[in-house]
Short mmCIF file of C-alpha atoms in Angstrom, two decimals:
data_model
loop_
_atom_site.label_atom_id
_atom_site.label_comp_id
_atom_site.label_asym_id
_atom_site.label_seq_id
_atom_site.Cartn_x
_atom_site.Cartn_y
_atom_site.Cartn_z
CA UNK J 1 0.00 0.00 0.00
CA UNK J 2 2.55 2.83 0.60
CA UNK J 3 4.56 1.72 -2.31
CA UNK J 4 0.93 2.23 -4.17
CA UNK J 5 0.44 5.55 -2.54
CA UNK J 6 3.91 6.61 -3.13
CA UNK J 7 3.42 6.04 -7.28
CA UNK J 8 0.07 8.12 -6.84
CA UNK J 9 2.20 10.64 -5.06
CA UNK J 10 4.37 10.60 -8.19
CA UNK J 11 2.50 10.72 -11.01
CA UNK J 12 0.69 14.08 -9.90
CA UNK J 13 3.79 15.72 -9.34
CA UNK J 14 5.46 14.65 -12.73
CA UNK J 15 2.38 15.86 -13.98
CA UNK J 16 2.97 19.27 -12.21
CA UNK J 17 6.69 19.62 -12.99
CA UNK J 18 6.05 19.79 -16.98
CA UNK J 19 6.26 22.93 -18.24
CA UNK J 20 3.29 24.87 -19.53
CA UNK J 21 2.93 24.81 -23.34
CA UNK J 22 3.04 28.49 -23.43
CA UNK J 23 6.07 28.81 -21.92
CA UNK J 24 7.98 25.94 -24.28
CA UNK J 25 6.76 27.54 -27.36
CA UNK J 26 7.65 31.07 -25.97
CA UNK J 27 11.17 29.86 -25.42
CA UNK J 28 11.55 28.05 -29.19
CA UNK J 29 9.94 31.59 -30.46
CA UNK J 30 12.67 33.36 -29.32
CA UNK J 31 14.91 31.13 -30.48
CA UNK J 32 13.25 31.46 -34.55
CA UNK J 33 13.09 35.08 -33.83
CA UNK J 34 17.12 35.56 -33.59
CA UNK J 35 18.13 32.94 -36.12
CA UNK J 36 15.68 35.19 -38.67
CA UNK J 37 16.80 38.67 -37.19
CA UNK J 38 20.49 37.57 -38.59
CA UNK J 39 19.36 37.45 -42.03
CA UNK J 40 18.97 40.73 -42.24
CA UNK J 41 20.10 42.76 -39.50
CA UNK J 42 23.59 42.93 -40.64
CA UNK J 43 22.43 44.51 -44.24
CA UNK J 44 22.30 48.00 -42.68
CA UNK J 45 25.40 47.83 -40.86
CA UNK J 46 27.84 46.53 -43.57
CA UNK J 47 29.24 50.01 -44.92
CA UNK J 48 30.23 50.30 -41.23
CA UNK J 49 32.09 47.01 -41.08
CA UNK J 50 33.83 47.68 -44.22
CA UNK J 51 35.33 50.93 -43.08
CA UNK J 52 36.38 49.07 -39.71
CA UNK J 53 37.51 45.93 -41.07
CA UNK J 54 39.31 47.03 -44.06
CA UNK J 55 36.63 44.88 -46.12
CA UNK J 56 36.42 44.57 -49.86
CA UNK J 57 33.11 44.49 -51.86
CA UNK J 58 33.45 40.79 -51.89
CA UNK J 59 34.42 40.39 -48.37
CA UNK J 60 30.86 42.77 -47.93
CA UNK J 61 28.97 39.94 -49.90
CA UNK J 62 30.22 37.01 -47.65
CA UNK J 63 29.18 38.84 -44.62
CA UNK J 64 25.81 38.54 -45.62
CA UNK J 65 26.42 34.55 -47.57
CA UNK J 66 29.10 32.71 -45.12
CA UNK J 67 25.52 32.92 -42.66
CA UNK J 68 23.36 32.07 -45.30
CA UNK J 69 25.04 29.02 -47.03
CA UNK J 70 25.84 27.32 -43.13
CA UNK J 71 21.93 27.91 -42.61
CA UNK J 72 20.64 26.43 -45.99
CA UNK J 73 23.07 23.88 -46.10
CA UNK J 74 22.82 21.94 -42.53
CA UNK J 75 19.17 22.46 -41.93
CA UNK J 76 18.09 18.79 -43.00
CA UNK J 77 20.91 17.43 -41.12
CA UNK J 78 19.98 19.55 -37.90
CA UNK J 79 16.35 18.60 -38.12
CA UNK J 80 17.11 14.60 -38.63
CA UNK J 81 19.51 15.17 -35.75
CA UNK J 82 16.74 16.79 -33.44
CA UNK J 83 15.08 13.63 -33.99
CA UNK J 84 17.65 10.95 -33.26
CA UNK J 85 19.40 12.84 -30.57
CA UNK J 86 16.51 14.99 -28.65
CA UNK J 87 14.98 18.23 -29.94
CA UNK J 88 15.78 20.17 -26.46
CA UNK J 89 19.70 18.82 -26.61
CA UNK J 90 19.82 20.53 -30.48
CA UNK J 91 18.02 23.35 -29.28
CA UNK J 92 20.65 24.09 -26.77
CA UNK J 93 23.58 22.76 -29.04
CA UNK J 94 22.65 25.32 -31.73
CA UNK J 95 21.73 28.50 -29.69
CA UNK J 96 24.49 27.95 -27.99
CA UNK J 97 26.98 28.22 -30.96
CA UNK J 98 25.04 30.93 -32.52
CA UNK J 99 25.23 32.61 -28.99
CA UNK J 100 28.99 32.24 -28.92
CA UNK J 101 29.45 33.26 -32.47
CA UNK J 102 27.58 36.39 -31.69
CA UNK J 103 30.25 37.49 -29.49
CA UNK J 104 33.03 36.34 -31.75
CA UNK J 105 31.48 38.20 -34.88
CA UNK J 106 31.01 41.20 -32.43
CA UNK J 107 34.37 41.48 -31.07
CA UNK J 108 36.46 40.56 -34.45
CA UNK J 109 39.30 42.69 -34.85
CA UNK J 110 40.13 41.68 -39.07
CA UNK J 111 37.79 40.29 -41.66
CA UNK J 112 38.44 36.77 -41.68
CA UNK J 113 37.28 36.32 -38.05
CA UNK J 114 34.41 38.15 -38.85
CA UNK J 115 33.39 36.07 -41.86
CA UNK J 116 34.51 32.92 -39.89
CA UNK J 117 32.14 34.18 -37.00
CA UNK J 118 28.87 34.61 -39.34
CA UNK J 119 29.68 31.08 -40.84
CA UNK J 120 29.39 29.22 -37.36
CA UNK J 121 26.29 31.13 -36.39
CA UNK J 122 24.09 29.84 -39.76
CA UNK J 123 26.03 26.23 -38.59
CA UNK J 124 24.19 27.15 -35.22
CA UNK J 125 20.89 28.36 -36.55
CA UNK J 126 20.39 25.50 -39.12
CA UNK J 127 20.84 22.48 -35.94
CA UNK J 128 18.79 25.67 -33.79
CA UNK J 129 15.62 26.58 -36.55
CA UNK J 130 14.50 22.50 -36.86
CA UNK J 131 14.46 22.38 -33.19
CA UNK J 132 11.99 25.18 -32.69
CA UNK J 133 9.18 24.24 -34.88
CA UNK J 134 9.46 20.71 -33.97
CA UNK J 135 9.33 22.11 -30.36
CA UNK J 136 6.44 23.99 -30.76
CA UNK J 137 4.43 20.87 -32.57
CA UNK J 138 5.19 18.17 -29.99
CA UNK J 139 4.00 20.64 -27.20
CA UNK J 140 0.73 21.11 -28.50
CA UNK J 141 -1.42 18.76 -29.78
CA UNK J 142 -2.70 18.84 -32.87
CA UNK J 143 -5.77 20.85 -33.45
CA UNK J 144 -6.72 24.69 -33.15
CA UNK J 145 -4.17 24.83 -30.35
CA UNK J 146 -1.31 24.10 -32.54
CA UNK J 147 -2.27 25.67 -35.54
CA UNK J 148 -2.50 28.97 -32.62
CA UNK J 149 1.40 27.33 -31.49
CA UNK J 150 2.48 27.50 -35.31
CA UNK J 151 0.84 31.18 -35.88
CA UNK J 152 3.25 32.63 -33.52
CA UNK J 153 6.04 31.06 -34.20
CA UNK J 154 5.38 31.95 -37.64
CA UNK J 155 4.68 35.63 -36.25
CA UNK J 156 7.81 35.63 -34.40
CA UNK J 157 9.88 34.59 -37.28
CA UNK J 158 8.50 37.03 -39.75
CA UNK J 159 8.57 39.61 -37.52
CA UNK J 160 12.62 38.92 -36.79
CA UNK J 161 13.08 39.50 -40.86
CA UNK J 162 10.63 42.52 -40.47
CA UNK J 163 12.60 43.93 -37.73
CA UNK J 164 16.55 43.47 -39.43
CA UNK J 165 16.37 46.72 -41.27
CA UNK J 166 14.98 48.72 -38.10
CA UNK J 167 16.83 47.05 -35.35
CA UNK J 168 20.07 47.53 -37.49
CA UNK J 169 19.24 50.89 -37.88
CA UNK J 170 19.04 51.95 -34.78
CA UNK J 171 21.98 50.10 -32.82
CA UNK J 172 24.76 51.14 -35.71
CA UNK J 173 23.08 54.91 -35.53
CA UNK J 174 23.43 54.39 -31.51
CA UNK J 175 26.55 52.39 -30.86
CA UNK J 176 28.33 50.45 -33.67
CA UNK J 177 28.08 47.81 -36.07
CA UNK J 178 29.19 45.32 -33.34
CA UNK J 179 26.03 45.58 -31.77
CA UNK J 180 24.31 43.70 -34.50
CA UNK J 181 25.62 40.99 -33.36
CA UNK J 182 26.41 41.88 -29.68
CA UNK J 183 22.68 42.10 -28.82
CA UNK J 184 22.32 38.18 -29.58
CA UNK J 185 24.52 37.38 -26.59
CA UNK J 186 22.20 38.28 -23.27
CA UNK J 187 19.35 37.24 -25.15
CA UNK J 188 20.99 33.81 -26.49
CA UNK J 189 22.24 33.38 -22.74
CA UNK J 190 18.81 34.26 -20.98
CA UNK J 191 17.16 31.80 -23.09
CA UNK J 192 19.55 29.14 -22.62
CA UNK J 193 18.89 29.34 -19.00
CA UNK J 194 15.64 28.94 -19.19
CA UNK J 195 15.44 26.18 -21.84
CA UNK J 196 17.66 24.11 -19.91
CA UNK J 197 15.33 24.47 -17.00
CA UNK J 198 12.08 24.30 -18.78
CA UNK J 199 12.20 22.68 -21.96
CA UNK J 200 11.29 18.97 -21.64
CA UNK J 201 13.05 17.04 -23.93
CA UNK J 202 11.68 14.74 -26.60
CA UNK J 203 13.00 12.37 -29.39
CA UNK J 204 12.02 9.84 -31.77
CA UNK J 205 15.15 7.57 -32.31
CA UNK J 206 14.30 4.31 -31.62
CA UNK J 207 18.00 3.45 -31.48
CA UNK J 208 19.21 4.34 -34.89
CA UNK J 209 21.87 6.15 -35.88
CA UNK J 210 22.46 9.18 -38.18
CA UNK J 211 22.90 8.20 -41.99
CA UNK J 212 26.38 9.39 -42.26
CA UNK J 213 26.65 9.32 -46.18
CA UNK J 214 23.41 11.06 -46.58
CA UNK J 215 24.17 13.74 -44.30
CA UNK J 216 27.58 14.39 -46.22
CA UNK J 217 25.64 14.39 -49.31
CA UNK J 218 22.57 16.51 -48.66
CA UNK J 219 24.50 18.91 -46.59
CA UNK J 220 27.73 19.23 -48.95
CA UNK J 221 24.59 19.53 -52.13
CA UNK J 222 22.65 22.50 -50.21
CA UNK J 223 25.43 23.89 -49.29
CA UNK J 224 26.83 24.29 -52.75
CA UNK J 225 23.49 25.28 -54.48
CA UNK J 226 23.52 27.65 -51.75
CA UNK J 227 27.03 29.33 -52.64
CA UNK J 228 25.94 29.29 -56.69
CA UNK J 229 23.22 31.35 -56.46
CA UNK J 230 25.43 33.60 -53.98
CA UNK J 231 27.89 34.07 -56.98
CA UNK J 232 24.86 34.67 -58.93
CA UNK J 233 24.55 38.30 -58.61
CA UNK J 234 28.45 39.26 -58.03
CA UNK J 235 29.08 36.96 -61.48
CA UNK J 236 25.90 36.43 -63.50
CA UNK J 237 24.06 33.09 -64.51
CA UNK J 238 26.05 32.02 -67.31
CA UNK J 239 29.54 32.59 -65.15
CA UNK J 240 31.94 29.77 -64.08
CA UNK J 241 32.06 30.72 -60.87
CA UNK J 242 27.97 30.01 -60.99
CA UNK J 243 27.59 27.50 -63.28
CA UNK J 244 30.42 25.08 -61.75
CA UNK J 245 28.95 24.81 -57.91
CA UNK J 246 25.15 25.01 -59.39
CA UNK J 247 25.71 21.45 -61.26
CA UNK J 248 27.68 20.39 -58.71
CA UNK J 249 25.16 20.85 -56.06
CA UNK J 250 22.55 19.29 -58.54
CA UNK J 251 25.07 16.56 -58.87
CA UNK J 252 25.31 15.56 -54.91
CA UNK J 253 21.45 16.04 -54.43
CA UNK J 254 20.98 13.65 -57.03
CA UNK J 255 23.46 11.40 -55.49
CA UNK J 256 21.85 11.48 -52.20
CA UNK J 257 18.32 10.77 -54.08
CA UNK J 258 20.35 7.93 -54.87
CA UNK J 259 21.82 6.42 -51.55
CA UNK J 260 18.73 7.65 -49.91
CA UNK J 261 16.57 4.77 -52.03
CA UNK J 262 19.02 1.97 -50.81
CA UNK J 263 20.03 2.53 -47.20
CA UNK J 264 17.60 0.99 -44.56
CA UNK J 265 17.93 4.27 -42.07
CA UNK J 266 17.92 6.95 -44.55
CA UNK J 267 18.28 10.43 -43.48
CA UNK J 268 15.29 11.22 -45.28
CA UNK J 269 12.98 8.87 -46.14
CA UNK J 270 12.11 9.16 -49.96
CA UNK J 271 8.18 8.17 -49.12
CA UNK J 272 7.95 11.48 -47.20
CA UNK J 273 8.21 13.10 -50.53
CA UNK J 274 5.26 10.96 -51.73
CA UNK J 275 2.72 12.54 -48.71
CA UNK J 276 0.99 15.29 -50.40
CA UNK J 277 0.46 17.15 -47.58
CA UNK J 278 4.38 17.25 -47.29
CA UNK J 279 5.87 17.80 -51.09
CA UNK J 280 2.34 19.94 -51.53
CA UNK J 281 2.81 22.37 -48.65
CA UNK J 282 6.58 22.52 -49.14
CA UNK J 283 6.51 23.86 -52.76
CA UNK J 284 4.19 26.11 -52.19
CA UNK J 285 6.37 27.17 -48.94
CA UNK J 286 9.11 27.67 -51.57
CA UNK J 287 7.37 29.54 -54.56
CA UNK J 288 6.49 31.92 -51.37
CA UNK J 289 9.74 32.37 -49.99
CA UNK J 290 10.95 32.99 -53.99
CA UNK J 291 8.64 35.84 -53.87
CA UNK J 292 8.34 37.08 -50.46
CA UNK J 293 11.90 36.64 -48.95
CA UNK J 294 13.48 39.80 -51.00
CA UNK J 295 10.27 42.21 -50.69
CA UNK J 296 11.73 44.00 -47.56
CA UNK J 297 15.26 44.32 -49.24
CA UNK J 298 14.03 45.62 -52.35
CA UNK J 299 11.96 48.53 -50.34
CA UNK J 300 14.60 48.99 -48.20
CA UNK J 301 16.75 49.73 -51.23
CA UNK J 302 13.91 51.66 -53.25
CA UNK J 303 12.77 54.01 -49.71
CA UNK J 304 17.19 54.97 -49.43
CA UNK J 305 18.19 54.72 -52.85
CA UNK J 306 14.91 56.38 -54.88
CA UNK J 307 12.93 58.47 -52.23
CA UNK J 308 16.27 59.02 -50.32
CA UNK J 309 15.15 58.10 -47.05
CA UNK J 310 18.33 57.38 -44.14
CA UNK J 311 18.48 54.02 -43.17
CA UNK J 312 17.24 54.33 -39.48
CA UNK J 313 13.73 56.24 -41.56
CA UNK J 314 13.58 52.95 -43.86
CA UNK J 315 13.25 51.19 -40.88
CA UNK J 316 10.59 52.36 -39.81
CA UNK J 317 8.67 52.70 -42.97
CA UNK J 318 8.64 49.00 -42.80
CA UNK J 319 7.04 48.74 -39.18
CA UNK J 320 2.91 48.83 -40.60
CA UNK J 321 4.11 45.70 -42.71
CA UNK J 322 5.99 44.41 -39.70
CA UNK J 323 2.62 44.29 -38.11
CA UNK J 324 0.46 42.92 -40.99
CA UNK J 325 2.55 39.80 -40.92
CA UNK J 326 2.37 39.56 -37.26
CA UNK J 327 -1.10 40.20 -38.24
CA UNK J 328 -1.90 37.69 -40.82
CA UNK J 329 -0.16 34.76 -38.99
CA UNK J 330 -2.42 35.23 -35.50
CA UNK J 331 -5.74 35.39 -37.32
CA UNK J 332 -5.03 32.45 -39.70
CA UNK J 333 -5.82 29.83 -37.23
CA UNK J 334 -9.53 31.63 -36.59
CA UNK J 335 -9.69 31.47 -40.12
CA UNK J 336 -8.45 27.39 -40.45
CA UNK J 337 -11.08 26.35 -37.97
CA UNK J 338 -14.02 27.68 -40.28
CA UNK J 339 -12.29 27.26 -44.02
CA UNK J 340 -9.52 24.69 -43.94
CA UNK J 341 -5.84 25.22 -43.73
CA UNK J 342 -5.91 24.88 -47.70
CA UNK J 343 -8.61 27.61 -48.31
CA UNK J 344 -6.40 30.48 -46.04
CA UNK J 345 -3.08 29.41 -47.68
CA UNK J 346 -4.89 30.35 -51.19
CA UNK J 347 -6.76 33.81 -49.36
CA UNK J 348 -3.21 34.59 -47.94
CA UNK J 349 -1.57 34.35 -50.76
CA UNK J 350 -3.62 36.17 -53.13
CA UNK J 351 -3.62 38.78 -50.87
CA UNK J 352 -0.07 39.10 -51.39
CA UNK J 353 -0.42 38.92 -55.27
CA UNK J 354 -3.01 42.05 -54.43
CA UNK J 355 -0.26 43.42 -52.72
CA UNK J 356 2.93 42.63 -55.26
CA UNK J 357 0.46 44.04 -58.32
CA UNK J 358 0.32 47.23 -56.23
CA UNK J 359 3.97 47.58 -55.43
CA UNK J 360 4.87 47.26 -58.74
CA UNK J 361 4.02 50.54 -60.11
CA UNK J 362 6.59 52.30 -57.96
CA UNK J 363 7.06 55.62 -58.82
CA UNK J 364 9.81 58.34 -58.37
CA UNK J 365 8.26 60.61 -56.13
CA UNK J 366 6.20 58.10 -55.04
CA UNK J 367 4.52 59.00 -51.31
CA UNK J 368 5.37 56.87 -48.57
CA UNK J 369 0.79 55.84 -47.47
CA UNK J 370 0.66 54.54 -51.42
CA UNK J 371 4.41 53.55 -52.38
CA UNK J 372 5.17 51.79 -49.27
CA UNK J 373 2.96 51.44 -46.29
CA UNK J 374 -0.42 50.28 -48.19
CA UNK J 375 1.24 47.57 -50.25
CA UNK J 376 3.68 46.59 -47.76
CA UNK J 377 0.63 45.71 -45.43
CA UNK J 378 -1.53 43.87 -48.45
CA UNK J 379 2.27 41.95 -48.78
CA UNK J 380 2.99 40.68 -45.44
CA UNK J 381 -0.60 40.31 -44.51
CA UNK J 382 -0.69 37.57 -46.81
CA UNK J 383 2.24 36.35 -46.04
CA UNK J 384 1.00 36.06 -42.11
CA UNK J 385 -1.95 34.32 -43.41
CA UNK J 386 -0.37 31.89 -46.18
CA UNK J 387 2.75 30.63 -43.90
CA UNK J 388 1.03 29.37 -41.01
CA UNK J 389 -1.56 26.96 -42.72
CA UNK J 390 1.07 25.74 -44.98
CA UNK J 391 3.53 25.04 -42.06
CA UNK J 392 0.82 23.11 -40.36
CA UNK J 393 -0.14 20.85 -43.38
CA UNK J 394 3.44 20.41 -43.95
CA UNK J 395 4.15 19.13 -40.11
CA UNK J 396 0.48 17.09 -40.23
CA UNK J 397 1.71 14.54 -42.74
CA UNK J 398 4.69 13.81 -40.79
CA UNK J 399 4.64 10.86 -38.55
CA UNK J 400 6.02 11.45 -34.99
CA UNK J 401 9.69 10.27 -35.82
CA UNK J 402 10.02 12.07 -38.68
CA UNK J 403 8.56 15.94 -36.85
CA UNK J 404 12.32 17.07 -37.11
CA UNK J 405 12.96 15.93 -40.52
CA UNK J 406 9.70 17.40 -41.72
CA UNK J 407 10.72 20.94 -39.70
CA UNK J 408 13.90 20.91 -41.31
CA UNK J 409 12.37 20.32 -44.91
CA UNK J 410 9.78 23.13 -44.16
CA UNK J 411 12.60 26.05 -43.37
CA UNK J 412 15.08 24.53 -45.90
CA UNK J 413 12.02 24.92 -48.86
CA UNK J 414 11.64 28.57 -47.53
CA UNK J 415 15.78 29.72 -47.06
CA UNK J 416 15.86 27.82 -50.47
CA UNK J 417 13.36 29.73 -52.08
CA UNK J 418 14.34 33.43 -50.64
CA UNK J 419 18.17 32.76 -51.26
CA UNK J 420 17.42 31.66 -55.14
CA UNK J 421 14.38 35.03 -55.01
CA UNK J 422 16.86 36.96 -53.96
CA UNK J 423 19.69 36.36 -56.68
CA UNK J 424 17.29 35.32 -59.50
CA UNK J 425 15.17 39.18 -58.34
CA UNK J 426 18.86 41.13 -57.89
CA UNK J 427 20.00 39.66 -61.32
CA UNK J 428 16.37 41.00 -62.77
CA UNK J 429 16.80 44.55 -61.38
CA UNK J 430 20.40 44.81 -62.64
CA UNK J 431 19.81 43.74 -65.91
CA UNK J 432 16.72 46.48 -66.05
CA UNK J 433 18.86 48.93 -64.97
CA UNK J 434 21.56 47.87 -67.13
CA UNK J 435 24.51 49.76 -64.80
CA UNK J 436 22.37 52.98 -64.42
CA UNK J 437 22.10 54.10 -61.15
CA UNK J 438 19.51 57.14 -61.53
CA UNK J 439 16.25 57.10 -59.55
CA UNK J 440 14.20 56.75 -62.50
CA UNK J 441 16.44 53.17 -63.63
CA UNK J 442 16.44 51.92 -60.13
CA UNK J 443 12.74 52.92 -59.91
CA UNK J 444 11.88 50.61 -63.17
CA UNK J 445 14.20 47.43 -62.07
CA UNK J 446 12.40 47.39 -58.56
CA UNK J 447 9.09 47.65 -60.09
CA UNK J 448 10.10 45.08 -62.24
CA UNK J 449 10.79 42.99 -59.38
CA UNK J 450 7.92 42.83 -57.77
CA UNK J 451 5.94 42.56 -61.35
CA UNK J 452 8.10 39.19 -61.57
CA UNK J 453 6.76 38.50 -57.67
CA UNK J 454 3.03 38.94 -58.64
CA UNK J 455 3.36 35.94 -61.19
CA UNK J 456 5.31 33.81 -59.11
CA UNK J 457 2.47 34.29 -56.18
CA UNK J 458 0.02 33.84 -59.09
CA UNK J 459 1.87 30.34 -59.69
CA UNK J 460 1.84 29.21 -56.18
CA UNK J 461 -2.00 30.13 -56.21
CA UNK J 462 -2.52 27.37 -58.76
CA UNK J 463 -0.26 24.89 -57.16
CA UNK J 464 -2.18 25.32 -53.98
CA UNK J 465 -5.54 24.82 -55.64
CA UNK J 466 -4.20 21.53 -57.54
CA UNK J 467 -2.01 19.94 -54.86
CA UNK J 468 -2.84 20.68 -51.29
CA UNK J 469 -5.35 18.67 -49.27
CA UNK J 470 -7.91 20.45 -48.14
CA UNK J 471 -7.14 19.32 -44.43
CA UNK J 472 -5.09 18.64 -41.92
CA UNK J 473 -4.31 15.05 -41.05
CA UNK J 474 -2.33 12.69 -38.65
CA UNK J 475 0.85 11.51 -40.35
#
């Protein structure tokens, strides 16, 4: 009997000791919201570095692609790794290293370190950005709840590449460049602390071990796609220097296709890739990213370089939109519970073509309420709305040991899609510009742009129709 009592004892108090689910996806929000912030937040602050530093225009252009190559290239193998090894342990593994590469990035005295610095924190936020979806799905069960869970952390995300341009602003205008990356460090450290306390840890194993030869090949292909379309703008399409790591990175994802079909633990299962709800939700997630990822650059770059705004004022042009996304991602669960995950992806989205169609007929001395404010919203609104249903139908056809995988594949599709948006939209402007560097030139290429956007959004309107299921369902 007191043995009896004793388990009753027990079980209450286990009960008691696990974390609310607020507080575990607050945690893994904060997380998304730094590894996002880094995208961008360095853009405003790289003239500074260069005159510090002693950087040259390519050394500029690896500050910005040494982060985003280590975070395209190892997300896959830091999702599958959440899975095998527990989700809180690569949670803490990669804020940690992005935390500590904050502070060697914002003390580096010469370029290299610099460069070296940015390179380990994408390593960090690739094993850290799996981790915190994943985190935030097996904490909440599936339902309105999660699709709530998923709307914030898709908030919380878009709001980090929202805030780059103003939060970059205003530290180099305060202290110095170094605080771009400087501010990571007590936030990194605070949430640390608390995730080591708090976060329960959760895997899905069963005893395997990590497909070594996949994880060379997936990581070393992504990794190399990633650094082609880098050299894309710098070199052009039909360059060398492009051409060479493009077919090589085709080459090694092919190969791990390959290997992938004949080991018996594969890093990623191929039949993952035959779940609609997975390869639907995913291509859509990357014809969205094509389009939406370089829509705060390019009016970052049209509000200082057109309407001749200072970079601090850019910033906060861009807070309305900001908001819209922050916006568009809470009320999309509201929306799912009466119309289907599938029906506010489509609304979302052509919102956003609403908003691109707008944008495009930029003018010189266009005002800020019509040129950048009212679009902007119509953009990110739909982007709020779209992300959050597709994220959820992505992560429903997933079964329990493969949550990680299926996180990973989600924010690979969407770095995937921005990074190639970004050099396939740069390479558009420049060529509309064609070297001239007057308002009226720079005017035309970014209204090209988001002309280009508008049919892109108009293509992942279709695919939605045609491909994703109309619900949510347990993988």
């Amino acid at each position: 009997m007191p043995s009896m009592l004793e388990a009753e004892d027990i079980a209450p108090a286990r009960r008691r000791a696990a974390p609310p689910a607020w507080l575990v996806v607050a945690l893994a929000c904060v997380g998304q919201f730094l590894v996002v912030l880094d995208v961008s937040v360095v853009n405003v602050a790289l003239p500074s570095m260069r005159a510090d530093l002693g950087l040259s225009e390519q050394g500029l252009q690896w500050v910005v692609n040494a982060y985003a190559i280590a975070f395209a290239g190892f997300m896959l193998l830091g999702g599958r790794a959440g899975d095998l090894y527990g989700r809180k342990r690569m949670f803490l593994v990669g804020l940690g290293l992005f935390t500590l590469a904050s502070l060697g990035g914002g003390l580096a005295q010469d370029g290299w370190q610099l460069l070296l610095a940015r390179a380990v924190q994408g390593l960090g936020a690739a094993v850290l950005a799996p981790a915190t979806l994943t985190i935030v799905t097996s904490a909440v069960p599936e339902g309105p709840a999660r699709a709530r869970a998923i709307a914030t952390w898709t908030a919380v995300g878009a709001g980090g590449g929202a805030a780059g341009g103003l939060v970059g602003g205003a530290l180099v205008e305060v202290l110095s460049w170094r605080w771009v990356l400087l501010i990571n460090v007590p936030i990194g450290a605070v949430v640390l602390l608390g995730s080591v306390i708090r976060l329960p840890e959760s895997r899905a194993g069963d005893g395997r071990r990590l497909d070594l030869p996949g994880a060379v090949l997936a990581t070393g292909g992504l990794a190399t796609l990633a650094y082609g379309i880098s050299q894309t703008e710098a070199a052009g399409w039909t360059a060398a220097a492009t051409l060479v790591p493009l077919s090589a990175g085709l080459a090694l994802i092919a190969l791990f296709l390959v290997v992938e079909s004949r080991t018996t633990a594969p890093l990623m299962p191929l039949g993952l890739l035959r779940v609609r709800a997975v390869w639907s939700a995913n291509a859509a997630m990357f014809l969205c990213g094509f389009a939406m990822f370089c829509m705060w650059f390019f009016l970052t770059l049209y509000a200082q370089n057109v309407l001749g705004y200072s970079p601090l004022d850019a910033g906060l042009a861009l807070v309305p939109s900001s908001l819209a996304v922050v916006l568009g991602s809470k009320l999309a669960p509201r929306f799912m519970r009466t119309l289907g995950p599938r029906t506010v992806a489509v609304l979302g989205t052509t919102v956003a073509v609403a908003g691109f169609g707008w944008q495009s007929t930029l003018r010189v001395d266009g005002a800020y309420l019509t040129a950048i404010m009212v679009p902007g919203i119509l953009m990110m609104l739909g982007a709020g709305l779209a992300t959050t249903p597709l994220a959820a139908l992505a992560t429903s056809g997933a079964a329990p040991g493969e949550a990680g995988l299926v996180s990973g594949l989600v924010n690979t599709s969407r770095t995937m899609g921005g990074s190639l948006g970004l050099a396939v939209m740069s390479t558009i402007a420049a060529a509309r510009t064609a070297g001239v560097a007057t308002p009226e030139a720079l005017t035309e290429g970014y209204a090209l742009v988001f002309r280009v956007g508008t049919g892109v959004l108009l293509g992942g309107v279709a695919l939605m129709l045609v491909s994703l299921p109309r619900r949510t369902s347990a993988g």
